Amino acid sequence: MAVSLRRSHRTATALLSALALATAPAADATARSAPAGDPPVDGTAAVAAERVLRVYNNNIENLVVNNSDGSCTRISGPDHLTSVLVDDDGRTGTAGVVAPDLLIVQQIRGTGQAEAYADQLSAKFGFPAGTYRAIVAWTDPEPWGGSHKCSSQSLGDLKKKQTNGILYNTRTLGLASGDVSKYWSAGWLRPGTAYAGGAGCTLYKPPNSDPDSTDYHKWKRTSAIAARFTIKATGTTVFAATMHLPQENRQNACAGDGYTGIGGTGMHIGADATSLLNASTIRVVGIDANRTGIPASTLGGFGMTGYGSRATHGSSKIDYLFVRGDVRPSAVDHTVAGTRSNHLALYGFITY
């Protein structure tokens, strides 16, 4: 009986050893799937194997929130990011929140704030500074406006410089120098101009911009920009664009000279950006359109679908996320309640 038990023990040990040898190469292969040179991070191998592109869109309002009583509140980058980034169940602040790949933003002050925000995002996930990088439509846009509805002028001043940008994760995405589009202008109906099916619409840039000194540079906040990235693990191409349309677009859709935009929404995509879009497999457009009722099918001609139907600004939905790709279902309608901005963030997790 003792001999039989010893034999059984030796047999079990041999089987366990064989199983360990059989599974070891698979574990090594998973570890090698992470980009070379990246610092080790818990769960990185599993995330790489999962092949999910995590994309967010938000008008961050220069990280200053307008309150209903006329006061304003400054929000730190880390606090804002915690309020935006979600796990697979749409929850913020959990251990399941994974580093995003793309963060499309509107209303950021320029390169300085964008790079600081990107480094705060890197630090949040224990990555070295520079892991996240930013591209913006205007490096240092001129200030415009007065108090920006803030009772504190110092906080209002923080909202005077506005442009749009894209933050991307260099661990997962590559960007060639020629794959960034030139900015393109939004359209608008100049105040006091008659509107009839696009008549009176023009591009919102000089000389067709605000003539007064206070708002002379306001048009720069609506300059759009796009880029084509490459997923390093697979070579899959990814188009991303950020847009912000003028308030005038809410009442009268304008996208250019006599043009109401795609589907009469005021949206259009510049020529350089369209070339990058057509050369990309996954496509993402994040936009504060300042207009309600834009259908999810609006960018269907580019193979994209809109995600999220909830209000994003007070009781109105004026922010949109359009994606071409295999977007995972969302328990919260792709809309992040509790976003520390006057606009709720939208997100899409895309399987590739």
C-alpha positions as a Python dict, from the first residue, in 0.01 Angstrom:
ca = {
    (1, 'M'): (0, 0, 0),
    (2, 'A'): (286, 238, 88),
    (3, 'V'): (456, 159, -245),
    (4, 'S'): (133, 230, -430),
    (5, 'L'): (97, 569, -257),
    (6, 'R'): (458, 663, -340),
    (7, 'R'): (399, 569, -704),
    (8, 'S'): (80, 776, -710),
    (9, 'H'): (268, 1070, -557),
    (10, 'R'): (546, 1041, -818),
    (11, 'T'): (287, 1018, -1097),
    (12, 'A'): (103, 1329, -973),
    (13, 'T'): (430, 1522, -940),
    (14, 'A'): (529, 1428, -1294),
    (15, 'L'): (192, 1539, -1429),
    (16, 'L'): (215, 1874, -1249),
    (17, 'S'): (568, 1928, -1384),
    (18, 'A'): (452, 1851, -1737),
    (19, 'L'): (164, 2095, -1705),
    (20, 'A'): (396, 2366, -1576),
    (21, 'L'): (630, 2316, -1871),
    (22, 'A'): (339, 2318, -2112),
    (23, 'T'): (199, 2647, -1984),
    (24, 'A'): (528, 2835, -1936),
    (25, 'P'): (583, 2933, -2304),
    (26, 'A'): (232, 3081, -2330),
    (27, 'A'): (298, 3303, -2027),
    (28, 'D'): (630, 3416, -2179),
    (29, 'A'): (458, 3501, -2509),
    (30, 'T'): (203, 3718, -2327),
    (31, 'A'): (479, 3904, -2145),
    (32, 'R'): (663, 3970, -2473),
    (33, 'S'): (351, 4129, -2624),
    (34, 'A'): (411, 4448, -2422),
    (35, 'P'): (610, 4715, -2616),
    (36, 'A'): (985, 4689, -2567),
    (37, 'G'): (1133, 4930, -2316),
    (38, 'D'): (807, 4995, -2129),
    (39, 'P'): (830, 4982, -1749),
    (40, 'P'): (664, 4680, -1591),
    (41, 'V'): (314, 4758, -1468),
    (42, 'D'): (76, 4517, -1296),
    (43, 'G'): (-172, 4379, -1547),
    (44, 'T'): (8, 4517, -1854),
    (45, 'A'): (43, 4174, -2017),
    (46, 'A'): (-323, 4095, -1968),
    (47, 'V'): (-428, 4433, -2108),
    (48, 'A'): (-202, 4389, -2412),
    (49, 'A'): (-353, 4047, -2479),
    (50, 'E'): (-703, 4191, -2439),
    (51, 'R'): (-658, 4421, -2741),
    (52, 'V'): (-892, 4699, -2640),
    (53, 'L'): (-845, 5062, -2746),
    (54, 'R'): (-979, 5287, -2470),
    (55, 'V'): (-1098, 5624, -2600),
    (56, 'Y'): (-1251, 5921, -2414),
    (57, 'N'): (-1390, 6258, -2519),
    (58, 'N'): (-1455, 6561, -2298),
    (59, 'N'): (-1477, 6938, -2312),
    (60, 'I'): (-1264, 7001, -2004),
    (61, 'E'): (-1355, 7374, -1987),
    (62, 'N'): (-993, 7469, -1911),
    (63, 'L'): (-1036, 7267, -1588),
    (64, 'V'): (-1260, 7544, -1449),
    (65, 'V'): (-1625, 7462, -1370),
    (66, 'N'): (-1898, 7728, -1388),
    (67, 'N'): (-2140, 7691, -1096),
    (68, 'S'): (-2507, 7787, -1101),
    (69, 'D'): (-2453, 8074, -853),
    (70, 'G'): (-2206, 8253, -1079),
    (71, 'S'): (-1898, 8130, -897),
    (72, 'C'): (-1636, 7909, -1059),
    (73, 'T'): (-1428, 7621, -926),
    (74, 'R'): (-1083, 7525, -1044),
    (75, 'I'): (-1031, 7150, -1085),
    (76, 'S'): (-694, 6978, -1071),
    (77, 'G'): (-591, 6754, -1358),
    (78, 'P'): (-572, 6440, -1140),
    (79, 'D'): (-917, 6507, -992),
    (80, 'H'): (-1064, 6559, -1336),
    (81, 'L'): (-907, 6239, -1469),
    (82, 'T'): (-1039, 6038, -1173),
    (83, 'S'): (-1388, 6168, -1253),
    (84, 'V'): (-1364, 6069, -1621),
    (85, 'L'): (-1181, 5736, -1649),
    (86, 'V'): (-1395, 5425, -1598),
    (87, 'D'): (-1363, 5050, -1565),
    (88, 'D'): (-1537, 4797, -1789),
    (89, 'D'): (-1861, 4852, -1595),
    (90, 'G'): (-1852, 5229, -1641),
    (91, 'R'): (-1747, 5301, -1281),
    (92, 'T'): (-1490, 5564, -1186),
    (93, 'G'): (-1226, 5534, -917),
    (94, 'T'): (-1202, 5153, -907),
    (95, 'A'): (-902, 4923, -930),
    (96, 'G'): (-1037, 4812, -1269),
    (97, 'V'): (-971, 5147, -1437),
    (98, 'V'): (-708, 5090, -1707),
    (99, 'A'): (-481, 5350, -1866),
    (100, 'P'): (-657, 5510, -2166),
    (101, 'D'): (-511, 5512, -2515),
    (102, 'L'): (-673, 5831, -2648),
    (103, 'L'): (-816, 6129, -2464),
    (104, 'I'): (-984, 6374, -2702),
    (105, 'V'): (-1037, 6715, -2542),
    (106, 'Q'): (-1189, 7051, -2618),
    (107, 'Q'): (-1120, 7385, -2449),
    (108, 'I'): (-766, 7346, -2326),
    (109, 'R'): (-537, 7649, -2290),
    (110, 'G'): (-262, 7535, -2525),
    (111, 'T'): (53, 7325, -2532),
    (112, 'G'): (156, 7413, -2176),
    (113, 'Q'): (-164, 7294, -2011),
    (114, 'A'): (-196, 6999, -2249),
    (115, 'E'): (153, 6868, -2167),
    (116, 'A'): (105, 6919, -1793),
    (117, 'Y'): (-227, 6734, -1811),
    (118, 'A'): (-63, 6456, -2012),
    (119, 'D'): (211, 6417, -1751),
    (120, 'Q'): (-51, 6403, -1476),
    (121, 'L'): (-218, 6123, -1669),
    (122, 'S'): (115, 5941, -1696),
    (123, 'A'): (176, 5978, -1322),
    (124, 'K'): (-171, 5846, -1242),
    (125, 'F'): (-74, 5507, -1385),
    (126, 'G'): (287, 5507, -1266),
    (127, 'F'): (434, 5582, -1609),
    (128, 'P'): (732, 5816, -1668),
    (129, 'A'): (661, 6175, -1770),
    (130, 'G'): (627, 6192, -2147),
    (131, 'T'): (448, 5857, -2177),
    (132, 'Y'): (137, 6050, -2275),
    (133, 'R'): (187, 6317, -2536),
    (134, 'A'): (-39, 6589, -2669),
    (135, 'I'): (-111, 6759, -2999),
    (136, 'V'): (-312, 7083, -3008),
    (137, 'A'): (-459, 7299, -3281),
    (138, 'W'): (-297, 7616, -3141),
    (139, 'T'): (16, 7614, -2924),
    (140, 'D'): (-62, 7939, -2740),
    (141, 'P'): (-392, 8095, -2851),
    (142, 'E'): (-453, 8459, -2771),
    (143, 'P'): (-696, 8535, -2486),
    (144, 'W'): (-1049, 8654, -2553),
    (145, 'G'): (-1358, 8751, -2355),
    (146, 'G'): (-1415, 8897, -2010),
    (147, 'S'): (-1511, 8712, -1691),
    (148, 'H'): (-1639, 8399, -1871),
    (149, 'K'): (-1929, 8400, -1624),
    (150, 'C'): (-1700, 8361, -1322),
    (151, 'S'): (-1752, 8595, -1027),
    (152, 'S'): (-1378, 8561, -963),
    (153, 'Q'): (-1187, 8733, -1243),
    (154, 'S'): (-876, 8524, -1177),
    (155, 'L'): (-1071, 8208, -1255),
    (156, 'G'): (-1236, 8372, -1555),
    (157, 'D'): (-890, 8458, -1685),
    (158, 'L'): (-803, 8085, -1686),
    (159, 'K'): (-1074, 8032, -1949),
    (160, 'K'): (-959, 8306, -2186),
    (161, 'K'): (-723, 8086, -2390),
    (162, 'Q'): (-897, 7798, -2564),
    (163, 'T'): (-795, 7537, -2819),
    (164, 'N'): (-854, 7166, -2884),
    (165, 'G'): (-624, 6869, -2850),
    (166, 'I'): (-563, 6495, -2843),
    (167, 'L'): (-363, 6310, -2577),
    (168, 'Y'): (-227, 5968, -2671),
    (169, 'N'): (-50, 5684, -2496),
    (170, 'T'): (292, 5619, -2652),
    (171, 'R'): (304, 5274, -2493),
    (172, 'T'): (30, 5159, -2726),
    (173, 'L'): (17, 5413, -3008),
    (174, 'G'): (273, 5548, -3254),
    (175, 'L'): (241, 5876, -3443),
    (176, 'A'): (441, 5965, -3754),
    (177, 'S'): (524, 6332, -3809),
    (178, 'G'): (328, 6348, -4134),
    (179, 'D'): (13, 6200, -3982),
    (180, 'V'): (-121, 6515, -3814),
    (181, 'S'): (-367, 6722, -4016),
    (182, 'K'): (-353, 7098, -4045),
    (183, 'Y'): (-624, 7260, -3838),
    (184, 'W'): (-949, 7341, -4012),
    (185, 'S'): (-1203, 7606, -3926),
    (186, 'A'): (-1558, 7560, -3804),
    (187, 'G'): (-1844, 7745, -3971),
    (188, 'W'): (-2078, 8005, -3826),
    (189, 'L'): (-2359, 8244, -3900),
    (190, 'R'): (-2231, 8591, -3828),
    (191, 'P'): (-2470, 8769, -3586),
    (192, 'G'): (-2726, 8979, -3773),
    (193, 'T'): (-2691, 8772, -4091),
    (194, 'A'): (-2998, 8612, -4249),
    (195, 'Y'): (-3003, 8232, -4252),
    (196, 'A'): (-3181, 8024, -4511),
    (197, 'G'): (-3061, 7673, -4582),
    (198, 'G'): (-2699, 7771, -4537),
    (199, 'A'): (-2721, 8115, -4693),
    (200, 'G'): (-2519, 8352, -4479),
    (201, 'C'): (-2296, 8075, -4342),
    (202, 'T'): (-1921, 8118, -4367),
    (203, 'L'): (-1599, 7978, -4223),
    (204, 'Y'): (-1534, 8106, -3872),
    (205, 'K'): (-1192, 8262, -3917),
    (206, 'P'): (-1056, 8603, -4021),
    (207, 'P'): (-1188, 8806, -4186),
    (208, 'N'): (-1517, 8632, -4104),
    (209, 'S'): (-1477, 8633, -3725),
    (210, 'D'): (-1565, 8851, -3428),
    (211, 'P'): (-1468, 9209, -3518),
    (212, 'D'): (-1455, 9355, -3166),
    (213, 'S'): (-1136, 9358, -2961),
    (214, 'T'): (-1282, 9156, -2671),
    (215, 'D'): (-1373, 8853, -2881),
    (216, 'Y'): (-1138, 8898, -3175),
    (217, 'H'): (-954, 8570, -3115),
    (218, 'K'): (-1259, 8371, -3001),
    (219, 'W'): (-1265, 8179, -3331),
    (220, 'K'): (-947, 7991, -3237),
    (221, 'R'): (-1136, 7785, -2980),
    (222, 'T'): (-1323, 7618, -3267),
    (223, 'S'): (-1019, 7513, -3472),
    (224, 'A'): (-1026, 7136, -3524),
    (225, 'I'): (-732, 6898, -3558),
    (226, 'A'): (-690, 6528, -3636),
    (227, 'A'): (-420, 6262, -3647),
    (228, 'R'): (-366, 5907, -3764),
    (229, 'F'): (-204, 5674, -3512),
    (230, 'T'): (-77, 5317, -3539),
    (231, 'I'): (-139, 5054, -3273),
    (232, 'K'): (211, 4925, -3205),
    (233, 'A'): (110, 4568, -3123),
    (234, 'T'): (-82, 4508, -3447),
    (235, 'G'): (-12, 4789, -3693),
    (236, 'T'): (-382, 4881, -3696),
    (237, 'T'): (-437, 5243, -3802),
    (238, 'V'): (-649, 5474, -3587),
    (239, 'F'): (-793, 5812, -3690),
    (240, 'A'): (-886, 6060, -3415),
    (241, 'A'): (-1027, 6411, -3446),
    (242, 'T'): (-1132, 6678, -3197),
    (243, 'M'): (-1383, 6952, -3282),
    (244, 'H'): (-1564, 7234, -3102),
    (245, 'L'): (-1834, 7429, -3287),
    (246, 'P'): (-1950, 7783, -3202),
    (247, 'Q'): (-2258, 7855, -2989),
    (248, 'E'): (-2426, 7989, -3303),
    (249, 'N'): (-2439, 7632, -3435),
    (250, 'R'): (-2714, 7549, -3185),
    (251, 'Q'): (-2969, 7764, -3368),
    (252, 'N'): (-2828, 7774, -3719),
    (253, 'A'): (-2612, 7490, -3848),
    (254, 'C'): (-2315, 7625, -4042),
    (255, 'A'): (-2000, 7449, -4164),
    (256, 'G'): (-1869, 7685, -4429),
    (257, 'D'): (-1970, 7916, -4712),
    (258, 'G'): (-2336, 7841, -4779),
    (259, 'Y'): (-2294, 7497, -4623),
    (260, 'T'): (-2493, 7355, -4332),
    (261, 'G'): (-2253, 7066, -4276),
    (262, 'I'): (-2284, 6688, -4279),
    (263, 'G'): (-2651, 6605, -4238),
    (264, 'G'): (-2726, 6968, -4158),
    (265, 'T'): (-2538, 6949, -3826),
    (266, 'G'): (-2268, 7211, -3876),
    (267, 'M'): (-1999, 6941, -3875),
    (268, 'H'): (-1743, 6898, -4148),
    (269, 'I'): (-1402, 6733, -4171),
    (270, 'G'): (-1112, 6913, -4337),
    (271, 'A'): (-948, 6787, -4654),
    (272, 'D'): (-620, 6681, -4490),
    (273, 'A'): (-809, 6511, -4211),
    (274, 'T'): (-1032, 6329, -4457),
    (275, 'S'): (-724, 6183, -4626),
    (276, 'L'): (-601, 6052, -4289),
    (277, 'L'): (-949, 5919, -4209),
    (278, 'N'): (-977, 5729, -4537),
    (279, 'A'): (-641, 5564, -4467),
    (280, 'S'): (-745, 5443, -4119),
    (281, 'T'): (-920, 5128, -4000),
    (282, 'I'): (-1051, 5251, -3663),
    (283, 'R'): (-1202, 5602, -3672),
    (284, 'V'): (-1297, 5826, -3381),
    (285, 'V'): (-1438, 6178, -3374),
    (286, 'G'): (-1502, 6362, -3047),
    (287, 'I'): (-1696, 6688, -3067),
    (288, 'D'): (-1870, 6955, -2865),
    (289, 'A'): (-2116, 7049, -3139),
    (290, 'N'): (-2314, 7305, -2935),
    (291, 'R'): (-2621, 7152, -3098),
    (292, 'T'): (-2885, 6907, -2981),
    (293, 'G'): (-3052, 6626, -3175),
    (294, 'I'): (-2758, 6514, -3389),
    (295, 'P'): (-2836, 6154, -3498),
    (296, 'A'): (-2599, 5866, -3427),
    (297, 'S'): (-2597, 5797, -3803),
    (298, 'T'): (-2465, 6142, -3900),
    (299, 'L'): (-2114, 6019, -3985),
    (300, 'G'): (-2239, 5691, -4130),
    (301, 'G'): (-2088, 5788, -4465),
    (302, 'F'): (-1748, 5744, -4297),
    (303, 'G'): (-1856, 5416, -4140),
    (304, 'M'): (-1898, 5573, -3795),
    (305, 'T'): (-2177, 5546, -3540),
    (306, 'G'): (-2253, 5778, -3249),
    (307, 'Y'): (-2238, 5640, -2894),
    (308, 'G'): (-2420, 5777, -2590),
    (309, 'S'): (-2762, 5944, -2591),
    (310, 'R'): (-2777, 6103, -2246),
    (311, 'A'): (-2759, 6478, -2179),
    (312, 'T'): (-2399, 6597, -2150),
    (313, 'H'): (-2444, 6967, -2066),
    (314, 'G'): (-2719, 7038, -1816),
    (315, 'S'): (-3037, 6897, -1969),
    (316, 'S'): (-2898, 6902, -2324),
    (317, 'K'): (-2687, 6662, -2524),
    (318, 'I'): (-2438, 6871, -2720),
    (319, 'D'): (-2128, 6646, -2696),
    (320, 'Y'): (-2084, 6347, -2926),
    (321, 'L'): (-1852, 6053, -2982),
    (322, 'F'): (-1854, 5883, -3322),
    (323, 'V'): (-1663, 5559, -3379),
    (324, 'R'): (-1592, 5313, -3655),
    (325, 'G'): (-1492, 4993, -3480),
    (326, 'D'): (-1614, 4714, -3255),
    (327, 'V'): (-1732, 4916, -2954),
    (328, 'R'): (-1808, 4722, -2637),
    (329, 'P'): (-2149, 4769, -2472),
    (330, 'S'): (-2166, 5021, -2186),
    (331, 'A'): (-2370, 4991, -1868),
    (332, 'V'): (-2385, 5373, -1845),
    (333, 'D'): (-2463, 5458, -2209),
    (334, 'H'): (-2100, 5555, -2277),
    (335, 'T'): (-2158, 5870, -2068),
    (336, 'V'): (-1968, 5938, -1743),
    (337, 'A'): (-2194, 6095, -1481),
    (338, 'G'): (-2000, 6293, -1223),
    (339, 'T'): (-1742, 6426, -1470),
    (340, 'R'): (-1579, 6728, -1308),
    (341, 'S'): (-1654, 6962, -1596),
    (342, 'N'): (-1964, 7142, -1719),
    (343, 'H'): (-1969, 6868, -1986),
    (344, 'L'): (-2000, 6496, -1918),
    (345, 'A'): (-1732, 6276, -2071),
    (346, 'L'): (-1808, 6012, -2333),
    (347, 'Y'): (-1608, 5694, -2384),
    (348, 'G'): (-1580, 5394, -2613),
    (349, 'F'): (-1380, 5076, -2555),
    (350, 'I'): (-1298, 4936, -2899),
    (351, 'T'): (-1194, 4575, -2953),
    (352, 'Y'): (-940, 4531, -3235),
}
